[in-house]
mmCIF file of C-alpha atoms and ligand atoms in Angstrom:
data_model
loop_
_atom_site.group_PDB
_atom_site.id
_atom_site.type_symbol
_atom_site.label_atom_id
_atom_site.label_comp_id
_atom_site.label_asym_id
_atom_site.label_seq_id
_atom_site.Cartn_x
_atom_site.Cartn_y
_atom_site.Cartn_z
ATOM 1 C CA MET A 169 1.084 15.838 -3.579
ATOM 2 C CA ASN A 170 2.583 12.678 -6.131
ATOM 3 C CA ASN A 171 5.839 12.816 -5.768
ATOM 4 C CA LEU A 172 5.574 11.667 -1.682
ATOM 5 C CA ASP A 173 8.810 9.889 -1.132
ATOM 6 C CA ARG A 174 8.092 5.928 -1.690
ATOM 7 C CA SER A 175 11.600 4.529 -1.763
ATOM 8 C CA TRP A 176 10.694 2.954 1.712
ATOM 9 C CA MET A 177 9.388 0.233 0.056
ATOM 10 C CA SER A 178 12.074 -1.066 -1.223
ATOM 11 C CA LEU A 179 14.023 -1.294 2.278
ATOM 12 C CA ARG A 180 14.410 -3.994 4.434
ATOM 13 C CA ARG A 181 10.779 -4.778 5.745
ATOM 14 C CA CYS A 182 12.287 -5.013 9.431
ATOM 15 C CA SER A 183 13.029 -2.036 9.173
ATOM 16 C CA ASP A 184 11.382 0.917 10.954
ATOM 17 C CA LYS A 185 11.774 3.130 7.841
ATOM 18 C CA TYR A 186 9.901 0.476 6.039
ATOM 19 C CA ILE A 187 6.824 -0.039 9.293
ATOM 20 C CA SER A 188 6.299 3.095 9.251
ATOM 21 C CA GLY A 189 5.956 3.491 5.839
ATOM 22 C CA VAL A 190 3.112 1.025 5.720
ATOM 23 C CA ASN A 191 1.245 2.493 8.218
ATOM 24 C CA ASP A 192 1.111 5.837 6.226
ATOM 25 C CA PHE A 193 -0.029 3.435 4.214
ATOM 26 C CA LEU A 194 -2.791 2.042 6.097
ATOM 27 C CA ASP A 195 -3.598 5.216 7.141
ATOM 28 C CA LYS A 196 -4.236 6.997 3.531
ATOM 29 C CA ALA A 197 -5.562 3.874 2.418
ATOM 30 C CA PHE A 198 -8.216 3.684 5.270
ATOM 31 C CA GLN A 199 -9.260 7.160 4.806
ATOM 32 C CA ARG A 200 -9.673 7.038 0.927
ATOM 33 C CA ALA A 201 -10.512 3.684 0.327
ATOM 34 C CA SER A 202 -12.318 1.600 2.872
ATOM 35 C CA LYS A 203 -14.753 -0.875 3.048
ATOM 36 C CA GLY A 204 -16.690 -0.788 6.978
ATOM 37 C CA ASN A 205 -13.100 -1.346 8.115
ATOM 38 C CA GLU A 206 -10.981 -3.895 5.687
ATOM 39 C CA ILE A 207 -9.263 -2.808 2.456
ATOM 40 C CA LEU A 208 -7.749 -4.745 -0.484
ATOM 41 C CA CYS A 209 -4.715 -6.511 0.690
ATOM 42 C CA PRO A 210 -1.295 -4.913 -1.759
ATOM 43 C CA CYS A 211 0.771 -7.810 -0.354
ATOM 44 C CA LYS A 212 2.763 -10.392 -3.066
ATOM 45 C CA LYS A 213 0.157 -13.181 -2.169
ATOM 46 C CA CYS A 214 -3.274 -11.171 -1.997
ATOM 47 C CA ILE A 215 -2.395 -8.852 -4.684
ATOM 48 C CA ASN A 216 -5.108 -6.580 -4.384
ATOM 49 C CA ARG A 217 -7.662 -9.553 -4.520
ATOM 50 C CA TYR A 218 -8.458 -9.962 -0.783
ATOM 51 C CA TRP A 219 -10.172 -7.479 1.899
ATOM 52 C CA HIS A 220 -8.291 -7.380 5.128
ATOM 53 C CA TYR A 221 -8.979 -5.405 8.689
ATOM 54 C CA ARG A 222 -5.632 -3.404 9.098
ATOM 55 C CA ASN A 223 -3.830 -5.728 11.731
ATOM 56 C CA VAL A 224 -4.007 -8.200 8.527
ATOM 57 C CA VAL A 225 -2.737 -6.229 5.644
ATOM 58 C CA GLU A 226 0.190 -4.805 7.520
ATOM 59 C CA ASP A 227 1.485 -8.263 8.787
ATOM 60 C CA HIS A 228 0.907 -9.007 5.035
ATOM 61 C CA LEU A 229 2.832 -6.055 4.412
ATOM 62 C CA ILE A 230 5.643 -6.923 6.353
ATOM 63 C CA VAL A 231 5.781 -10.590 5.671
ATOM 64 C CA ASN A 232 5.171 -10.993 2.568
ATOM 65 C CA GLY A 233 5.882 -7.155 1.061
ATOM 66 C CA PHE A 234 4.081 -5.131 -1.494
ATOM 67 C CA LEU A 235 2.977 -7.018 -4.916
ATOM 68 C CA ASP A 236 6.363 -5.819 -7.326
ATOM 69 C CA GLY A 237 5.636 -2.088 -8.384
ATOM 70 C CA TYR A 238 2.812 -0.701 -6.420
ATOM 71 C CA ASN A 239 4.485 1.995 -5.664
ATOM 72 C CA LYS A 240 1.579 4.114 -7.562
ATOM 73 C CA TRP A 241 -1.851 3.569 -4.972
ATOM 74 C CA ILE A 242 -4.634 2.716 -7.251
ATOM 75 C CA PHE A 243 -6.428 0.299 -5.435
ATOM 76 C CA HIS A 244 -5.760 3.093 -2.499
ATOM 77 C CA GLY A 245 -7.405 5.720 -3.807
ATOM 78 C CA GLU A 246 -4.768 7.417 -5.824
ATOM 79 C CA ARG A 247 -5.421 7.995 -9.748
ATOM 80 C CA LEU A 248 -3.094 7.182 -13.055
ATOM 81 C CA SER A 249 -2.354 10.306 -13.980
ATOM 82 C CA SER A 250 -1.782 11.486 -17.461
ATOM 83 C CA ARG A 251 0.163 14.503 -16.604
ATOM 84 C CA ASN A 252 2.498 12.485 -14.574
ATOM 85 C CA THR A 253 3.570 9.849 -16.456
ATOM 86 C CA PRO A 254 6.746 10.248 -18.622
ATOM 87 C CA LEU A 255 5.016 9.787 -21.968
HETATM 88 ZN ZN1 ZN B 1371 -2.216 -9.579 1.505
#
């Protein structure tokens, strides 16, 4: 469950893999952590501070990219698990 491949997050943002990864992220985020029709936007500019509609978040993630190091989606329904951290 926790060893999902997140390597797409560092791909070029115009690549098909990145875009399909973004859509996968959006599906999960809306299942787990939406408020009405919005989720917190994890792009570099919003930094999980602002709620946006799906199409806006998708745009931001393609134009701005994900917040650096946000490969554990803790604002979108994933928990930091002590079992899976190296220490
Ligand atoms: Zn944003």
